[in-house]
Amino acid sequence: MDWLYWIIIGFLAGALSGAVVGGRTARGCLPNIIVGIIGAFVGGWLAQKLGFEAGPGFLTALIVAIVGAIVVRLILGLINPRDRT
């Protein structure tokens, strides 16, 4: 059941980060899930490196994943600036 939880978190984080960042760095459901899941890992790593101790829960996981997904989308935009229209 954990994989389903992370797919849902990844989809939501990918979709919400796309609304925040804008552009066309990922199109469709599957790219949003991939960006969101990668963003969850990046966000968790950043939170750990910055010393944030977050409690368990859906909202905490979603916020960390959204922050990470935004970072991933910004990096993707730097790698391929033509895709940011």
PDB file of C-alpha atoms in Angstrom:
ATOM      1  CA  MET A   1       0.000   0.000   0.000  1.00  0.00           C
ATOM      2  CA  ASP A   2       2.985   2.312   0.468  1.00  0.00           C
ATOM      3  CA  TRP A   3       3.639   2.520  -3.274  1.00  0.00           C
ATOM      4  CA  LEU A   4       0.076   3.721  -3.880  1.00  0.00           C
ATOM      5  CA  TYR A   5       0.505   6.356  -1.165  1.00  0.00           C
ATOM      6  CA  TRP A   6       3.712   7.663  -2.810  1.00  0.00           C
ATOM      7  CA  ILE A   7       2.146   7.668  -6.281  1.00  0.00           C
ATOM      8  CA  ILE A   8      -0.730   9.776  -4.953  1.00  0.00           C
ATOM      9  CA  ILE A   9       1.685  12.118  -3.147  1.00  0.00           C
ATOM     10  CA  GLY A  10       3.860  12.264  -6.284  1.00  0.00           C
ATOM     11  CA  PHE A  11       0.931  13.088  -8.551  1.00  0.00           C
ATOM     12  CA  LEU A  12      -0.364  15.815  -6.263  1.00  0.00           C
ATOM     13  CA  ALA A  13       3.101  17.297  -5.730  1.00  0.00           C
ATOM     14  CA  GLY A  14       3.864  17.201  -9.458  1.00  0.00           C
ATOM     15  CA  ALA A  15       0.584  18.841 -10.389  1.00  0.00           C
ATOM     16  CA  LEU A  16       0.775  21.521  -7.689  1.00  0.00           C
ATOM     17  CA  SER A  17       4.423  22.308  -8.429  1.00  0.00           C
ATOM     18  CA  GLY A  18       3.499  22.720 -12.094  1.00  0.00           C
ATOM     19  CA  ALA A  19       0.896  25.284 -11.092  1.00  0.00           C
ATOM     20  CA  VAL A  20       3.436  27.156  -8.949  1.00  0.00           C
ATOM     21  CA  VAL A  21       6.358  27.109 -11.388  1.00  0.00           C
ATOM     22  CA  GLY A  22       4.371  27.213 -14.604  1.00  0.00           C
ATOM     23  CA  GLY A  23       5.872  26.398 -17.949  1.00  0.00           C
ATOM     24  CA  ARG A  24       5.849  23.083 -19.734  1.00  0.00           C
ATOM     25  CA  THR A  25       8.608  21.168 -17.958  1.00  0.00           C
ATOM     26  CA  ALA A  26       6.372  18.121 -17.659  1.00  0.00           C
ATOM     27  CA  ARG A  27       3.234  17.295 -19.598  1.00  0.00           C
ATOM     28  CA  GLY A  28       0.567  14.852 -18.607  1.00  0.00           C
ATOM     29  CA  CYS A  29      -0.139  12.595 -15.690  1.00  0.00           C
ATOM     30  CA  LEU A  30       2.892  10.293 -15.831  1.00  0.00           C
ATOM     31  CA  PRO A  31       5.508  13.097 -16.071  1.00  0.00           C
ATOM     32  CA  ASN A  32       3.797  14.872 -13.160  1.00  0.00           C
ATOM     33  CA  ILE A  33       3.975  11.697 -11.076  1.00  0.00           C
ATOM     34  CA  ILE A  34       7.647  11.223 -11.954  1.00  0.00           C
ATOM     35  CA  VAL A  35       8.527  14.841 -11.134  1.00  0.00           C
ATOM     36  CA  GLY A  36       6.528  14.597  -7.913  1.00  0.00           C
ATOM     37  CA  ILE A  37       8.169  11.357  -6.754  1.00  0.00           C
ATOM     38  CA  ILE A  38      11.657  12.637  -7.590  1.00  0.00           C
ATOM     39  CA  GLY A  39      10.659  15.869  -5.856  1.00  0.00           C
ATOM     40  CA  ALA A  40       9.652  13.930  -2.745  1.00  0.00           C
ATOM     41  CA  PHE A  41      13.136  12.451  -2.550  1.00  0.00           C
ATOM     42  CA  VAL A  42      14.767  15.831  -3.216  1.00  0.00           C
ATOM     43  CA  GLY A  43      12.509  17.560  -0.687  1.00  0.00           C
ATOM     44  CA  GLY A  44      13.212  14.925   1.957  1.00  0.00           C
ATOM     45  CA  TRP A  45      16.941  15.242   1.359  1.00  0.00           C
ATOM     46  CA  LEU A  46      16.770  19.061   1.552  1.00  0.00           C
ATOM     47  CA  ALA A  47      14.701  18.966   4.743  1.00  0.00           C
ATOM     48  CA  GLN A  48      17.197  16.604   6.339  1.00  0.00           C
ATOM     49  CA  LYS A  49      20.203  18.714   5.274  1.00  0.00           C
ATOM     50  CA  LEU A  50      18.547  21.888   6.584  1.00  0.00           C
ATOM     51  CA  GLY A  51      17.764  20.211   9.907  1.00  0.00           C
ATOM     52  CA  PHE A  52      13.970  20.240   9.679  1.00  0.00           C
ATOM     53  CA  GLU A  53      12.231  17.601  11.738  1.00  0.00           C
ATOM     54  CA  ALA A  54       8.791  17.031  10.298  1.00  0.00           C
ATOM     55  CA  GLY A  55       6.253  14.760  11.880  1.00  0.00           C
ATOM     56  CA  PRO A  56       4.539  11.969  10.000  1.00  0.00           C
ATOM     57  CA  GLY A  57       1.407  12.622   8.039  1.00  0.00           C
ATOM     58  CA  PHE A  58      -0.063  13.225   4.644  1.00  0.00           C
ATOM     59  CA  LEU A  59       0.138  17.014   4.745  1.00  0.00           C
ATOM     60  CA  THR A  60       3.782  17.036   5.849  1.00  0.00           C
ATOM     61  CA  ALA A  61       4.747  14.555   3.131  1.00  0.00           C
ATOM     62  CA  LEU A  62       2.846  16.604   0.550  1.00  0.00           C
ATOM     63  CA  ILE A  63       4.522  19.889   1.522  1.00  0.00           C
ATOM     64  CA  VAL A  64       7.997  18.337   1.441  1.00  0.00           C
ATOM     65  CA  ALA A  65       7.237  16.700  -1.916  1.00  0.00           C
ATOM     66  CA  ILE A  66       5.890  19.961  -3.389  1.00  0.00           C
ATOM     67  CA  VAL A  67       8.994  21.900  -2.330  1.00  0.00           C
ATOM     68  CA  GLY A  68      11.198  19.190  -3.816  1.00  0.00           C
ATOM     69  CA  ALA A  69       9.149  19.047  -7.027  1.00  0.00           C
ATOM     70  CA  ILE A  70       9.451  22.819  -7.412  1.00  0.00           C
ATOM     71  CA  VAL A  71      13.227  22.496  -7.089  1.00  0.00           C
ATOM     72  CA  VAL A  72      13.234  19.684  -9.671  1.00  0.00           C
ATOM     73  CA  ARG A  73      11.115  21.732 -12.097  1.00  0.00           C
ATOM     74  CA  LEU A  74      13.385  24.757 -11.688  1.00  0.00           C
ATOM     75  CA  ILE A  75      16.438  22.596 -12.387  1.00  0.00           C
ATOM     76  CA  LEU A  76      14.712  21.106 -15.441  1.00  0.00           C
ATOM     77  CA  GLY A  77      13.958  24.634 -16.608  1.00  0.00           C
ATOM     78  CA  LEU A  78      17.624  25.564 -16.295  1.00  0.00           C
ATOM     79  CA  ILE A  79      18.698  22.470 -18.220  1.00  0.00           C
ATOM     80  CA  ASN A  80      16.237  23.051 -21.057  1.00  0.00           C
ATOM     81  CA  PRO A  81      15.200  26.746 -21.089  1.00  0.00           C
ATOM     82  CA  ARG A  82      13.312  26.431 -24.397  1.00  0.00           C
ATOM     83  CA  ASP A  83      10.768  24.226 -22.650  1.00  0.00           C
ATOM     84  CA  ARG A  84       9.738  27.037 -20.267  1.00  0.00           C
ATOM     85  CA  THR A  85       7.079  28.827 -22.299  1.00  0.00           C
TER      86      THR A  85
END
